[in-house]
Short mmCIF file of C-alpha atoms in Angstrom, two decimals:
data_model
loop_
_atom_site.label_atom_id
_atom_site.label_comp_id
_atom_site.label_asym_id
_atom_site.label_seq_id
_atom_site.Cartn_x
_atom_site.Cartn_y
_atom_site.Cartn_z
CA UNK U 260 117.20 96.88 93.62
CA UNK U 261 119.28 93.61 93.84
CA UNK U 262 117.50 89.81 94.02
CA UNK U 263 117.18 89.52 97.73
CA UNK U 264 116.28 85.97 98.32
CA UNK U 265 113.64 84.62 100.74
CA UNK U 266 114.54 84.04 104.20
CA UNK U 267 114.78 80.16 103.83
CA UNK U 268 117.88 81.13 100.68
CA UNK U 269 119.40 83.56 103.19
CA UNK U 270 119.46 80.82 106.03
CA UNK U 271 120.88 78.42 103.96
CA UNK U 272 123.30 80.69 102.49
CA UNK U 273 124.72 81.94 106.33
CA UNK U 274 124.21 78.21 106.88
CA UNK U 275 127.00 77.42 103.99
CA UNK U 276 129.39 80.48 104.97
CA UNK U 277 129.65 78.80 108.44
CA UNK U 278 130.43 75.78 106.91
CA UNK U 279 133.62 77.94 104.66
CA UNK U 280 134.50 79.70 107.94
CA UNK U 281 135.01 75.70 109.88
CA UNK U 282 136.80 74.76 106.77
CA UNK U 283 138.90 77.63 106.97
CA UNK U 284 139.86 77.67 110.92
CA UNK U 285 139.72 73.67 110.49
CA UNK U 286 142.98 74.12 107.54
CA UNK U 287 145.17 76.00 110.31
CA UNK U 288 143.93 74.44 113.23
CA UNK U 289 142.69 71.17 112.62
CA UNK U 290 145.39 69.01 113.51
CA UNK U 291 144.81 70.80 117.38
CA UNK U 292 141.84 70.34 117.48
CA UNK U 293 141.54 66.45 116.52
CA UNK U 294 144.71 66.45 119.07
CA UNK U 295 142.88 67.78 121.51
CA UNK U 296 139.44 65.18 120.63
CA UNK U 297 141.85 62.33 121.27
CA UNK U 298 141.98 61.47 117.53
CA UNK U 299 145.12 61.48 115.01
CA UNK U 300 145.48 63.67 111.87
CA UNK U 301 143.80 62.19 109.17
CA UNK U 302 145.99 61.37 106.32
CA UNK U 303 145.75 64.26 103.85
CA UNK U 304 146.94 66.91 106.59
CA UNK U 305 150.71 65.58 106.99
CA UNK U 306 150.75 66.87 103.49
CA UNK U 307 150.82 70.80 103.27
CA UNK U 308 150.02 70.40 99.75
CA UNK U 309 147.51 68.07 99.41
CA UNK U 310 146.07 69.05 102.37
CA UNK U 311 145.45 73.37 100.89
CA UNK U 312 144.33 71.40 97.79
CA UNK U 313 141.67 69.70 100.15
CA UNK U 314 140.82 72.32 102.26
CA UNK U 315 140.58 74.97 98.75
CA UNK U 316 138.34 72.14 96.91
CA UNK U 317 135.65 72.67 99.76
CA UNK U 318 136.02 76.59 100.18
CA UNK U 319 135.26 76.52 96.41
CA UNK U 320 132.93 73.64 96.49
CA UNK U 321 131.34 75.50 99.45
CA UNK U 322 131.58 78.93 97.37
CA UNK U 323 129.28 77.33 94.33
CA UNK U 324 127.01 76.41 96.52
CA UNK U 325 125.77 79.48 98.05
CA UNK U 326 126.22 80.97 94.61
CA UNK U 327 123.89 78.81 93.43
CA UNK U 328 121.34 79.37 96.17
CA UNK U 329 121.75 83.36 95.32
CA UNK U 330 120.43 82.64 92.37
CA UNK U 331 117.56 80.48 92.56
CA UNK U 332 114.12 81.89 91.15
CA UNK U 333 115.58 84.58 89.55
CA UNK U 334 115.07 85.67 86.51
CA UNK U 335 113.94 88.19 84.18
CA UNK U 336 112.02 88.27 80.29
CA UNK U 337 113.53 90.54 78.35
CA UNK U 338 112.04 91.75 74.51
CA UNK U 339 114.64 94.39 73.12
CA UNK U 340 115.11 95.84 76.15
CA UNK U 341 112.14 95.90 77.48
CA UNK U 342 111.30 94.01 80.84
CA UNK U 343 108.54 91.80 80.07
CA UNK U 344 108.26 90.09 83.30
CA UNK U 345 110.73 90.18 86.52
CA UNK U 346 110.23 86.99 88.98
CA UNK U 347 113.31 89.97 90.71
CA UNK U 348 110.96 92.62 91.33
CA UNK U 349 107.60 91.28 91.56
CA UNK U 350 108.28 87.60 93.63
CA UNK U 351 105.88 85.31 91.60
CA UNK U 352 105.72 83.42 87.99
CA UNK U 353 103.59 85.77 85.26
CA UNK U 354 100.43 84.84 84.36
CA UNK U 355 99.18 81.85 81.72
CA UNK U 356 98.60 84.95 78.75
CA UNK U 357 100.17 87.86 80.76
CA UNK U 358 103.90 87.40 78.46
CA UNK U 359 102.08 87.18 75.34
CA UNK U 360 99.81 90.38 76.05
CA UNK U 361 102.82 92.02 77.10
CA UNK U 362 104.63 90.77 73.95
CA UNK U 363 101.55 92.05 71.57
CA UNK U 364 101.56 95.23 72.86
CA UNK U 365 105.08 96.15 72.52
CA UNK U 366 105.23 94.80 69.26
CA UNK U 367 102.16 96.84 68.12
CA UNK U 368 104.14 99.97 69.70
CA UNK U 369 106.82 99.16 67.64
CA UNK U 370 105.12 98.69 64.31
CA UNK U 371 103.24 102.37 65.71
CA UNK U 372 106.52 104.02 66.51
CA UNK U 373 107.93 103.10 62.63
CA UNK U 374 105.10 104.21 60.79
CA UNK U 375 105.31 107.71 62.36
CA UNK U 376 109.04 107.40 61.70
CA UNK U 377 108.86 106.28 57.41
CA UNK U 378 105.72 109.29 57.38
CA UNK U 379 108.51 111.76 58.98
#
C-alpha cells in the first residue's frame, strides 16, 4: 500500500496544514482580525496584488514542507524491476550485506534463465 509516515511526521503534516488554513483565513479576514486586536493592518495588506503574492507564497512554501515531510525516510532499492529492499514496507534500513546477497541471488537467477534460453 501507500507509504504511511510515522506518527510524529503525521502530526507535523497536520500542523503545517493547519498553518495553511490560518494563512488562507488571514488572507480573507486579516485586516478585520488585526482591527479586532487593536492593531493596524500590515503594510503589504493595502495592495491586494502584493497581499495575494505574500499569501500565495506562504501557502506554496507550507505545501513544500508538507511534501517533504511526506517523503522523509521513504525509499525503495530496485534492480531490473525487482525490489531489493523497501523501507516503505519494512520500515527499516537493510542489514549490512543484505542488498549484496539479494543482488547476487537475482543475478544468479538471471544467469540461469539466460543459459536455459540459449539451450532452447
